Short mmCIF file of C-alpha atoms in Angstrom, two decimals:
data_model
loop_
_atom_site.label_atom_id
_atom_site.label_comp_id
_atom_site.label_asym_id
_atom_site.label_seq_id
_atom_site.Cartn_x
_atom_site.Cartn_y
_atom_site.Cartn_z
CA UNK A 29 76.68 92.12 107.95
CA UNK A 30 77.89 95.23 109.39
CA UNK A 31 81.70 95.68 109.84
CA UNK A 32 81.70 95.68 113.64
CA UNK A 33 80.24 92.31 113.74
CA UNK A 34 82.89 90.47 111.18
CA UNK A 35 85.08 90.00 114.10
CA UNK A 36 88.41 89.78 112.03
CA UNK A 37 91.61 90.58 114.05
CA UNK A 38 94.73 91.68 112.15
CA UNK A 39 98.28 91.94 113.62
CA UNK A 40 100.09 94.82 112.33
CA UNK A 41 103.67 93.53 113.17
CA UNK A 42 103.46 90.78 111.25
CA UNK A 43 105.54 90.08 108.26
CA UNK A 44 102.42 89.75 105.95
CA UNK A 45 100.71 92.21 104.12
CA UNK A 46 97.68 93.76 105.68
CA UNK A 47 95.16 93.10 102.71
CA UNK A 48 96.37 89.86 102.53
CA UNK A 49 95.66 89.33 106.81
CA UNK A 50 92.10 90.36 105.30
CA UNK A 51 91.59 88.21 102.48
CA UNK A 52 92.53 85.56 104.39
CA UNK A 53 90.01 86.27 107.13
CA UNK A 54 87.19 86.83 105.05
CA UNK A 55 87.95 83.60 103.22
CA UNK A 56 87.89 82.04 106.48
CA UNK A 57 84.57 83.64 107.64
CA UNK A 58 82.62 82.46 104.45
CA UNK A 59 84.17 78.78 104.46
CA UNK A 60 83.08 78.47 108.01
CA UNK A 61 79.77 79.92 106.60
CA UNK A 62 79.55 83.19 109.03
CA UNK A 63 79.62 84.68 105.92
CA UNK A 64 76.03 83.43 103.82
CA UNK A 65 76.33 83.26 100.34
CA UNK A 66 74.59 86.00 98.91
CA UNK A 67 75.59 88.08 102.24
CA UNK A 68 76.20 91.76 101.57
CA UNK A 69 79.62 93.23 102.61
CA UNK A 70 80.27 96.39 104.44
CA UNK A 71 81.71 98.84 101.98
CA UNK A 72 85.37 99.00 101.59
CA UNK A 73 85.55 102.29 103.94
CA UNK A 74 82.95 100.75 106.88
CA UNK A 75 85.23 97.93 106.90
CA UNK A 76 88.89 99.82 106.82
CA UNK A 77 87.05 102.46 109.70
CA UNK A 78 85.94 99.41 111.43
CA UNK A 79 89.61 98.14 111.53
CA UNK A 80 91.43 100.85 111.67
CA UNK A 81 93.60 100.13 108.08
CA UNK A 82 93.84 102.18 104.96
CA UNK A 83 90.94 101.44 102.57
CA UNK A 84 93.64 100.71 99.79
CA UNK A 85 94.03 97.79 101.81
CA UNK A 86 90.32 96.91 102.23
CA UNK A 87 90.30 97.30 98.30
CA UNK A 88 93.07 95.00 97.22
CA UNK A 89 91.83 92.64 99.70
CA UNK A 90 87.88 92.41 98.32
CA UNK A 91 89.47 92.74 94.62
CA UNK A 92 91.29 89.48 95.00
CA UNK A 93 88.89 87.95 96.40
CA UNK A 94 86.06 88.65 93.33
CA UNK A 95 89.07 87.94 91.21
CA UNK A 96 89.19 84.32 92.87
CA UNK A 97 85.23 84.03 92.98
CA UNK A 98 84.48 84.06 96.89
CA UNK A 99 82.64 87.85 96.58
CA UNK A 100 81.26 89.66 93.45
CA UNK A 101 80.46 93.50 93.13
CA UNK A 102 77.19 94.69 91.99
CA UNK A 103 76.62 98.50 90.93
CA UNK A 104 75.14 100.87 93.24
CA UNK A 105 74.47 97.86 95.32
CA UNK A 106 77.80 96.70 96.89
CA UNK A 107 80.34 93.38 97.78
CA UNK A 108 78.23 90.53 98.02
CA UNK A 109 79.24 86.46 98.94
CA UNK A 110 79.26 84.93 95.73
CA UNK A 111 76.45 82.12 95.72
CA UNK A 112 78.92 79.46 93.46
CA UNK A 113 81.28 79.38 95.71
CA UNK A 114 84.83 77.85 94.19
CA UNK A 115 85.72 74.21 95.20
CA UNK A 116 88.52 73.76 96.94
CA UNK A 117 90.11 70.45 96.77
CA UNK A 118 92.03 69.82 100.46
CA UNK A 119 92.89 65.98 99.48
CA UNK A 120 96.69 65.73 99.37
CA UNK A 121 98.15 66.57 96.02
CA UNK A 122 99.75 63.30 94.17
CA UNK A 123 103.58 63.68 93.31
CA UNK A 124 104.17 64.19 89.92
CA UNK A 125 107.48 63.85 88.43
CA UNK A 126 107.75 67.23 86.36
CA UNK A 127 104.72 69.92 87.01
CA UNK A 128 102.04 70.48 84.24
CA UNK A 129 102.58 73.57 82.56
CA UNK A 130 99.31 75.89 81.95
CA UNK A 131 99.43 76.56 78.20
CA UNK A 132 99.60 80.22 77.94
CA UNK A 133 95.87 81.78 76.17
CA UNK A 134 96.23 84.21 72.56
CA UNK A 135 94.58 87.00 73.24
CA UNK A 136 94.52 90.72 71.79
CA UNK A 137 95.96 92.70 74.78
CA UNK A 138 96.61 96.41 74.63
CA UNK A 139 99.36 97.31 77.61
CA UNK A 140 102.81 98.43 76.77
CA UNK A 141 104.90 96.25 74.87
CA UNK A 142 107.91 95.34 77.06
CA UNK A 143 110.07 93.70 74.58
CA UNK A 144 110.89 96.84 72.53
CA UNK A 145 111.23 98.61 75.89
CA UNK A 146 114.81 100.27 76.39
CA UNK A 147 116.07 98.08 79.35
CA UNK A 148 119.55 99.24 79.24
CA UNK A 149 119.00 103.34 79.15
CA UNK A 150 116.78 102.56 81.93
CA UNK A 151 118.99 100.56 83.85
CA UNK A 152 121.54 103.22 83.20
CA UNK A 153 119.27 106.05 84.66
CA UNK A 154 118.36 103.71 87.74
CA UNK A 155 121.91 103.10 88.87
CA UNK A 156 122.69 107.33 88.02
CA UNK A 157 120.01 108.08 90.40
CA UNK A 158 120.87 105.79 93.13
CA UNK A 159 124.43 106.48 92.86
CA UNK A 160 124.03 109.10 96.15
CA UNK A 161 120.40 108.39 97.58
CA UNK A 162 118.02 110.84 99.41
CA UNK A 163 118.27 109.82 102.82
CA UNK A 164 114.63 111.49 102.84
CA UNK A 165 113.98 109.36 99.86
CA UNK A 166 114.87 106.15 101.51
CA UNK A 167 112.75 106.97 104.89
CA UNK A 168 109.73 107.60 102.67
CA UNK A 169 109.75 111.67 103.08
CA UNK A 170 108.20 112.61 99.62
CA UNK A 171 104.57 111.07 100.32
CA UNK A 172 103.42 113.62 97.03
CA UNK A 173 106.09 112.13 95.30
CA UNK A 174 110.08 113.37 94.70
CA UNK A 175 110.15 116.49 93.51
CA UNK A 176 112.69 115.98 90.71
CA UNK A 177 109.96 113.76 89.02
CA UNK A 178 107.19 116.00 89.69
CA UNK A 179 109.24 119.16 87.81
CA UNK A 180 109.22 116.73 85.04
CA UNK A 181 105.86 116.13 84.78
CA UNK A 182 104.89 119.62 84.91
CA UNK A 183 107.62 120.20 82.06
CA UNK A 184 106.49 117.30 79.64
CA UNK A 185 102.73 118.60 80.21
CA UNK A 186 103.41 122.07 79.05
CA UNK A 187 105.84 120.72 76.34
CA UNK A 188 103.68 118.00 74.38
CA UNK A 189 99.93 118.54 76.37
CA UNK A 190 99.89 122.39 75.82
CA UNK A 191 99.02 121.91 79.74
CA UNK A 192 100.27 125.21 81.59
CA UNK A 193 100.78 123.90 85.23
CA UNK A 194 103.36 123.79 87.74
CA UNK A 195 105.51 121.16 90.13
CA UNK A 196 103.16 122.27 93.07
CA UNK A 197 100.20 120.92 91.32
CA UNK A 198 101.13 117.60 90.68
CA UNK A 199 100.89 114.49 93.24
CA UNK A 200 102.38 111.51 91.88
CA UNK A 201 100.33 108.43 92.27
CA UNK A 202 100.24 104.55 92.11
CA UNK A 203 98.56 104.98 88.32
CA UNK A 204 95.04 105.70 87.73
CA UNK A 205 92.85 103.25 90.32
CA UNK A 206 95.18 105.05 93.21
CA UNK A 207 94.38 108.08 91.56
CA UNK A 208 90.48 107.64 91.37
CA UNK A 209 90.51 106.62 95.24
CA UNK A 210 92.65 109.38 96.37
CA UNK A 211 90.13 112.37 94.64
CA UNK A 212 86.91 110.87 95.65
CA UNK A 213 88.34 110.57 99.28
CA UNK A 214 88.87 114.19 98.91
CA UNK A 215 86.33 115.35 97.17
CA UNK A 216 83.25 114.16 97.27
CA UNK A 217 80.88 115.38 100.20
CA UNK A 218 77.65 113.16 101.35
CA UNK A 219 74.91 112.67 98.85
CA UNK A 220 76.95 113.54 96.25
CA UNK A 221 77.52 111.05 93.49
CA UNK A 222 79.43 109.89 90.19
CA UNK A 223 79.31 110.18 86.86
CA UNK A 224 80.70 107.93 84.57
CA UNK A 225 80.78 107.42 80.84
CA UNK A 226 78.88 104.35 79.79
CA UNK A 227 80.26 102.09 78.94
CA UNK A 228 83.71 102.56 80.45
CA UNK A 229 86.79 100.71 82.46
CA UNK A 230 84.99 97.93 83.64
CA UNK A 231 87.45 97.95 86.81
CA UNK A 232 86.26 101.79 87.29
CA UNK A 233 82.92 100.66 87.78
CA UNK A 234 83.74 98.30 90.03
CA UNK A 235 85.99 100.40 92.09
CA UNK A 236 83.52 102.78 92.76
CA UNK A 237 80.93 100.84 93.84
CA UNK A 238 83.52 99.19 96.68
CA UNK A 239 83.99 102.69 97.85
CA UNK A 240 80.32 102.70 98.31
CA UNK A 241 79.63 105.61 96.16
CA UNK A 242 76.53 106.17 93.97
CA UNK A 243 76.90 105.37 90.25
CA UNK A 244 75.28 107.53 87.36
CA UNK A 245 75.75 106.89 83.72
CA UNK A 246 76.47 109.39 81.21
CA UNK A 247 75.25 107.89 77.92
CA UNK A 248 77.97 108.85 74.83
CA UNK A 249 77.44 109.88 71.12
CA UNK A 250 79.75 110.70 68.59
CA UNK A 251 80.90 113.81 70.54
CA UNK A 252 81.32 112.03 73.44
CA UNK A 253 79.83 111.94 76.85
CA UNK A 254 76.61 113.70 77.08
CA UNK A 255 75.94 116.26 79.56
CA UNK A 256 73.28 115.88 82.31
CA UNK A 257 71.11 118.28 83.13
CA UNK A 258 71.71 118.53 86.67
CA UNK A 259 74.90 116.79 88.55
CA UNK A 260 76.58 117.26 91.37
CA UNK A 261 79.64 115.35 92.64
CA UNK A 262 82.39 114.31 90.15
CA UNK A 263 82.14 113.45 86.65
CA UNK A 264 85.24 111.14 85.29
CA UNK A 265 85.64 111.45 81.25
CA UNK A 266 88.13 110.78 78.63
CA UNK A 267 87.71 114.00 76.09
CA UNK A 268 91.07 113.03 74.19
CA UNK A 269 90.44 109.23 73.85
CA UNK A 270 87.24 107.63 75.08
CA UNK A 271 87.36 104.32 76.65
CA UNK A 272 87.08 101.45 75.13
CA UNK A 273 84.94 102.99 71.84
CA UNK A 274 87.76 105.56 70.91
CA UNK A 275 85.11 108.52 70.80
CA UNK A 276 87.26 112.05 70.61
CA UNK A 277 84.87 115.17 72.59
CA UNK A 278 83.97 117.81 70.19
CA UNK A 279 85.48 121.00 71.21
CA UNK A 280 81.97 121.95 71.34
CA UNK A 281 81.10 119.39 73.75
CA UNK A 282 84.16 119.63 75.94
CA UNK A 283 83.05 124.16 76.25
CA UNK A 284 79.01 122.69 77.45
CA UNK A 285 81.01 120.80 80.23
CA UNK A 286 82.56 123.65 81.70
CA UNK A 287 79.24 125.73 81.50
CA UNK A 288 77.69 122.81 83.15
CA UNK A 289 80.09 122.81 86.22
CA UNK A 290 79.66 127.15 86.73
CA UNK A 291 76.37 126.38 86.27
CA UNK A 292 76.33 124.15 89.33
CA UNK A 293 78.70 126.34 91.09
CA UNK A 294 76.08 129.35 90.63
CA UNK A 295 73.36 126.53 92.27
CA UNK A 296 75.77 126.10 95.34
CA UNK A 297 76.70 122.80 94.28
CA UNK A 298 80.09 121.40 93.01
CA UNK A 299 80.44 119.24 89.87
CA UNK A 300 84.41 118.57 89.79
CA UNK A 301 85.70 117.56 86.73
CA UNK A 302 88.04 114.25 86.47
CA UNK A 303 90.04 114.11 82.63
CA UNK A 304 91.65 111.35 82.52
CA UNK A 305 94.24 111.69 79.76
CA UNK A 306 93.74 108.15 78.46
CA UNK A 307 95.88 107.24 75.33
CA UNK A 308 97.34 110.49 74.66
CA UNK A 309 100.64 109.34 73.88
CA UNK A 310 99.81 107.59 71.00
CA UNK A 311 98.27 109.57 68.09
CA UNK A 312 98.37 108.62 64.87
CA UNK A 313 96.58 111.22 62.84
CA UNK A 314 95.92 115.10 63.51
CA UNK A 315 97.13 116.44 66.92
CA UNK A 316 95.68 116.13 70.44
CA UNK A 317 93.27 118.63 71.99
CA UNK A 318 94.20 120.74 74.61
CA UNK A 319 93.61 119.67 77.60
CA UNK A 320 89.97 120.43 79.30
CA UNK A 321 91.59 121.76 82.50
CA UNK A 322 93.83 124.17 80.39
CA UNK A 323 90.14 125.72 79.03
CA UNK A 324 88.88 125.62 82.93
CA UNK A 325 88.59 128.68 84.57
CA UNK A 326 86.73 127.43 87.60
CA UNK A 327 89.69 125.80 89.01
CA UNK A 328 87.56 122.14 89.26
CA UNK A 329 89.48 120.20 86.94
CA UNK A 330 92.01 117.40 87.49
CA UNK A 331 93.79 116.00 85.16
CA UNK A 332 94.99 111.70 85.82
CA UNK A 333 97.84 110.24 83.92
CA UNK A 334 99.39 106.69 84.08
CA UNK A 335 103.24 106.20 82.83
CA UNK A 336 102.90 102.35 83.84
CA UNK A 337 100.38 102.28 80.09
CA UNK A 338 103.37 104.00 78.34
CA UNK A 339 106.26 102.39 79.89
CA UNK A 340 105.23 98.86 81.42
CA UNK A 341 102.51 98.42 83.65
CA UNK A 342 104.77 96.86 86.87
CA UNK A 343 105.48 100.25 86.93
CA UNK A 344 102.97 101.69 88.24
CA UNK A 345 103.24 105.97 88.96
CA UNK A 346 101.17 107.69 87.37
CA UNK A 347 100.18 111.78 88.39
CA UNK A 348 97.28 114.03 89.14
CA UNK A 349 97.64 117.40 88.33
CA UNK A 350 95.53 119.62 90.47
CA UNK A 351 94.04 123.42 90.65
CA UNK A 352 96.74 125.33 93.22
CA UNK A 353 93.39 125.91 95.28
CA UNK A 354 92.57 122.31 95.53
CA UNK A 355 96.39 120.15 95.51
CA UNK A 356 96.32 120.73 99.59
CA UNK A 357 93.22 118.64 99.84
CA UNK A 358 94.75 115.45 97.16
CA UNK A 359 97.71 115.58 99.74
CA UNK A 360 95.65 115.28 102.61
CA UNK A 361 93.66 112.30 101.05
CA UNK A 362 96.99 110.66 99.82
CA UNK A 363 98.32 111.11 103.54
CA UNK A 364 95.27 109.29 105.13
CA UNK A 365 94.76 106.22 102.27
CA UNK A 366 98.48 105.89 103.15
CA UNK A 367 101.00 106.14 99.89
CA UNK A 368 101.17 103.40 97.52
CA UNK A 369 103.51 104.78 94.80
CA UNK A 370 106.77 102.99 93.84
CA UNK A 371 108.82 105.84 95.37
CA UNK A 372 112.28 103.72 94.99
CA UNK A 373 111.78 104.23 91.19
CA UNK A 374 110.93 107.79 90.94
CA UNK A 375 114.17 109.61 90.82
CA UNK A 376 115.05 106.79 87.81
CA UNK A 377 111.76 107.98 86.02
CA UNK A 378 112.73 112.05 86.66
CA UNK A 379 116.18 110.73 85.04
CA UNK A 380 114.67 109.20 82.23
CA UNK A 381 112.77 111.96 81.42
CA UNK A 382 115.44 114.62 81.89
CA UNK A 383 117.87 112.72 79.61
CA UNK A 384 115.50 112.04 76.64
CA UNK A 385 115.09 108.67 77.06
CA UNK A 386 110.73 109.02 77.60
CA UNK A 387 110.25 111.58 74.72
CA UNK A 388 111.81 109.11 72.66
CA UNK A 389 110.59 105.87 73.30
CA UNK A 390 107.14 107.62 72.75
CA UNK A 391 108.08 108.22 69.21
CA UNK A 392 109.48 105.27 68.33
CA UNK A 393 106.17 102.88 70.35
CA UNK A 394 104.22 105.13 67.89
CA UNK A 395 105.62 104.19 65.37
CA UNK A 396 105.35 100.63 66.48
CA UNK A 397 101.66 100.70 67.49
CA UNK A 398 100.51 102.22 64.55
CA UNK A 399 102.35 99.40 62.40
CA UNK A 400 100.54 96.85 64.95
CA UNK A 401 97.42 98.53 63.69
CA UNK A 402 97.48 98.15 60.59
CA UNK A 403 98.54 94.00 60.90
CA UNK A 404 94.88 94.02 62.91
CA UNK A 405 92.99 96.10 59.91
CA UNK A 406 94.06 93.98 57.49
CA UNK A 407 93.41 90.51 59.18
CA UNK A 408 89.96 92.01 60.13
CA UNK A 409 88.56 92.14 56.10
CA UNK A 410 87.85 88.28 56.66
CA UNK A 411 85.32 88.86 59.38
CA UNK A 412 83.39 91.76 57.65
CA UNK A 413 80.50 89.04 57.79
CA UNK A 414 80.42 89.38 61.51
CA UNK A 415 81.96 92.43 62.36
CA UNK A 416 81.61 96.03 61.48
CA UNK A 417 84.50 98.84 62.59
CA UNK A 418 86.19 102.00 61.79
CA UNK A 419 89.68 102.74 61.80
CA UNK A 420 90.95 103.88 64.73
CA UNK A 421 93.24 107.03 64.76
CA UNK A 422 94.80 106.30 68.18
CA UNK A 423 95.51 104.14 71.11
CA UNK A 424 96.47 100.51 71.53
CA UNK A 425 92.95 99.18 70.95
CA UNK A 426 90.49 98.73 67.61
CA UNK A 427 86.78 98.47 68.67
CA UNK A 428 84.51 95.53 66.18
CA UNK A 429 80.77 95.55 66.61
CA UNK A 430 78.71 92.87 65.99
CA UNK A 431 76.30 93.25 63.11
CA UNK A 432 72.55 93.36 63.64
CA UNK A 433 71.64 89.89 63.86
CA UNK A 434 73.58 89.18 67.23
CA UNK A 435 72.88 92.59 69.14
CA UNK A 436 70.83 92.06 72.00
CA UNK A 437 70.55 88.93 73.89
CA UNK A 438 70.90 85.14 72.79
CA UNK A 439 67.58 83.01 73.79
CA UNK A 440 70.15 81.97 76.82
CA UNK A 441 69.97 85.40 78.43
CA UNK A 442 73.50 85.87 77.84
CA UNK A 443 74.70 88.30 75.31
CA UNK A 444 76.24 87.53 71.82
CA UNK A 445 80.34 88.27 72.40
CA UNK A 446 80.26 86.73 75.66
CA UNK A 447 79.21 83.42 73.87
CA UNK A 448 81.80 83.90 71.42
CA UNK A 449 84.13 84.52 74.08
CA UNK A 450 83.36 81.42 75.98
CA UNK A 451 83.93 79.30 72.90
CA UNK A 452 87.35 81.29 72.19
CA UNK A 453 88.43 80.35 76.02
CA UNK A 454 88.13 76.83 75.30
CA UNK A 455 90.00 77.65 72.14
CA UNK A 456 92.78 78.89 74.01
CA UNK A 457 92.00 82.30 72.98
CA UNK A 458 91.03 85.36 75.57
CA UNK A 459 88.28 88.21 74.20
CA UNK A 460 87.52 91.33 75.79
CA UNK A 461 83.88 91.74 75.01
CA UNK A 462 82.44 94.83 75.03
CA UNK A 463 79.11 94.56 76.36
CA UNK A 464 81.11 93.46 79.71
CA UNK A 465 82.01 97.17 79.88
CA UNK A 466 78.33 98.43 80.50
CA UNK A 467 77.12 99.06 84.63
CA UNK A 468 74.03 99.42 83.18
CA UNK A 469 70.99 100.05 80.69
CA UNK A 470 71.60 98.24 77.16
CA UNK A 471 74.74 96.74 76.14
CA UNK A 472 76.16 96.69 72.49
CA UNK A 473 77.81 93.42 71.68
CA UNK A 474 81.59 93.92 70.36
CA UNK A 475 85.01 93.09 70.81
CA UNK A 476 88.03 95.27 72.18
CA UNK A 477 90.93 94.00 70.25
CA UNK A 478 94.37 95.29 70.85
CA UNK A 479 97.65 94.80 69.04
CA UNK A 480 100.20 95.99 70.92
CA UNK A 481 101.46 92.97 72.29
CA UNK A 482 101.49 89.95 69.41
CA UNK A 483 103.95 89.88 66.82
CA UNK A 484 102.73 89.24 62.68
CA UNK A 485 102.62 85.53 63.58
CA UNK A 486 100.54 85.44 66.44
CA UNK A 487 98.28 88.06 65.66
CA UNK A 488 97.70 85.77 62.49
CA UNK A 489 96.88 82.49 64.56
CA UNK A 490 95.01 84.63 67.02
CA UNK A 491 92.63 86.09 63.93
CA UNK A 492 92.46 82.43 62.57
CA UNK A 493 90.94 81.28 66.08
CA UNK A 494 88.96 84.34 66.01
CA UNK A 495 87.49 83.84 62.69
CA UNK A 496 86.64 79.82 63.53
CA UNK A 497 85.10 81.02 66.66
CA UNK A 498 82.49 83.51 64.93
CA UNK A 499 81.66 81.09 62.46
CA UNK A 500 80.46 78.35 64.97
CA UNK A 501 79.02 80.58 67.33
CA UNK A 502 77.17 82.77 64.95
CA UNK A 503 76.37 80.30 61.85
CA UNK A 504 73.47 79.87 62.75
CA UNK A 505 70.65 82.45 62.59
CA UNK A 506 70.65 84.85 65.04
CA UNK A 507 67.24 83.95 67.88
#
């Protein structure tokens, strides 16, 4: 169904959110059965042209609604109507005398750990930097972000990324999915598509194909993601830290990248580089590379950061450094999706900075972290029967394979982790399986385990279910 023909009407003086006008509409328009299941969608920017509304909005609107299982996204194909549609129960609710508390699942998550975060220094810097408010500030002036924050930026990339770049580059940004919107509604031109390591961000994939653009894998080996012959478009990699295998780009492999894109440029074609700076932060053995945009010469690099993985992901700001030729264009983009940065809490992130208090609470959560590792490595020698891995020398995250005999698919089409998974969930125990983390072509089966969240007890109960999960999944031989 095309976008003209949805007939959804949304009032813009209303108290309610946009996005959420939307979701509600399309919910409407596939219980009333306008929408068929199985129905394709109009792409996230048909349907925000069609309306006349940012396509951040048409986004967060189609993302809850997969989330809550009314649409699902398929790559390089678009937003369909889910065919098992949820069932929604409009009997009257009985009274109960106390509500039933969901039991909270074990999982092995790998955000920022909150409770070692330092509330009070950032409370302190918060009240410093509201103490005399920007009136500009308050009215929303600083759509790039406040300037204060973005001179720190600059300063911590030159200090501890060896990145030499400037205030006037940076655009401060909602964290990375704001960031990804923002440069492929700048950059990329019709017919042009994008590249992306495989397998990756699941939720990268996914946003991508709800901006309707065309998705092309780049296949990775143990220097990282593999350069095509020919591309055009935009190419989004992780040289420090791949994502979710933990794959570091060969200096030799990150120097064939940069040929690649003057190659293109020589064809009359741009390949714009995206290097995003994932898990940076938190190294725990040699020293980070310097950045690929710091080796670029062709001025079509941009580099994405998030301080809401650092810090605590309600955050989110995060930053996209651009080349001086090229920040005019971000701006633009930014300007037209329509701003979704936390701007209140910028100037108490520039104070943070300024006084310390971020340098140092990177030290000490690497210190943490790498403690948390080790607590996972040494749980993980009782499921050497299942699992193989190696140690990790970075990040929040260990990547386990599954040994030979439960690669591929089970007789039930499905693939091996997601049937452990499925027995964990009942457990009360969440995986993040790897071969979820594929758009396409074969899938390894694995696990993504983080530790930054669970404490020496948990992580032990979690490993326990874990452990009780392989062995009845996978006890049997392998079909």
């Amino acid at each position: 169904m095309s976008a003209a023909t949805l007939s959804i009407s949304l009032d813009h003086q209303a108290r309610q959110a946009i996005y959420l006008q939307l979701q509600d509409a399309l919910r409407s328009l596939i219980h009333s059965g306008r929408l068929q299941k199985g129905e394709r969608l109009p792409s996230s920017r048909e349907l925000a042209q069609a309306l006349g509304i940012s396509r951040t909005s048409s986004l967060k609107a189609y993302d809850n609604l997969i989330a809550e299982g009314f649409l699902f996204s398929a790559p390089k194909r678009g937003v369909f109507v889910a065919h098992n549609l949820p069932v929604i129960d409009l009997q009257p609710l009985p009274v109960l005398d106390a509500p039933k508390q969901e039991k909270p699942m074990l999982g092995f998550e790998s955000v920022a750990n909150v409770e070692n975060f330092p509330a009070r220094q950032w409370a302190s810097c918060l009240r410093r930097s509201w103490l005399k408010p920007d009136a500009d500030l308050m009215m929303g002036e600083y759509p790039s972000g406040w300037p204060l924050l973005k001179q720190r930026v600059a300063e911590y990339l030159r200090d501890l990324r060896g990145l030499d770049c400037q205030a006037e580059q940076v655009l401060i940004t909602a964290g990375n999915r704001d960031a990804l919107t923002i440069l492929v509604q700048a950059l990329l031109e019709p017919g042009s598509g994008i590249w992306l390591e495989n397998p990756c961000y699941a939720q990268m994939a996914s946003l991508f194909t709800l901006l309707g653009k065309p998705l092309h894998a780049l296949p990775l080996d143990d220097e990282g993601a593999q350069v095509p012959d020919s591309c055009h478009g935009m190419a989004v990699i992780t040289p420090n830290r791949q994502y979710p295998l933990g794959i570091v780009m060969s200096p030799q492999r990150r120097q064939t990248w940069l040929e690649q894109q003057q190659f293109m440029r020589e064809q009359g074609k741009r390949l714009w580089l995206i290097e995003d700076d994932y898990d940076s932060e938190f190294v725990y053995q040699g020293r980070t590379h310097v950045p690929l945009m710091q080796l670029d010469r062709q001025q079509g690099t941009f580099f994405v950061g998030s301080f809401s993985k650092v810090l605590f992901r309600g955050l989110r700001l995060g930053f996209i450094v651009a080349p001086p030729e090229q920040i005019g264009r971000l701006k633009d983009s930014q300007y037209f999706l329509g701003s979704s940065s936390a701007l209140g809490m910028q100037p108490a992130l520039a104070e943070f900075m300024a006084a310390g208090g971020f340098a140092s609470h990177l030290r000490r959560m690497r210190r943490f972290y790498l403690a948390k590792r080790d607590t996972l490595l040494a749980g993980l020698d009782d499921l050497a029967v299942w699992l193989k891995w190696e140690k990790n020398a970075g990040g929040m995250h260990l990547v386990t394979y599954l040994r030979e005999p439960w690669q591929g698919e089970h007789t039930s089409g499905l693939a091996w982790d997601t049937l452990v998974a499925r027995r964990a969930a009942l457990m009360g125990l969440r995986l993040n399986c790897l071969s979820e983390h594929y758009f396409t072509g074969n899938r390894v089966s694995g696990f993504i385990l983080g530790y930054s969240q669970r404490d020496e007890l948990q992580m032990r109960c979690a490993m326990g279910l874990f452990k009780q999960c392989l062995e009845e999944v996978l006890s049997a031989p392998a079909r």
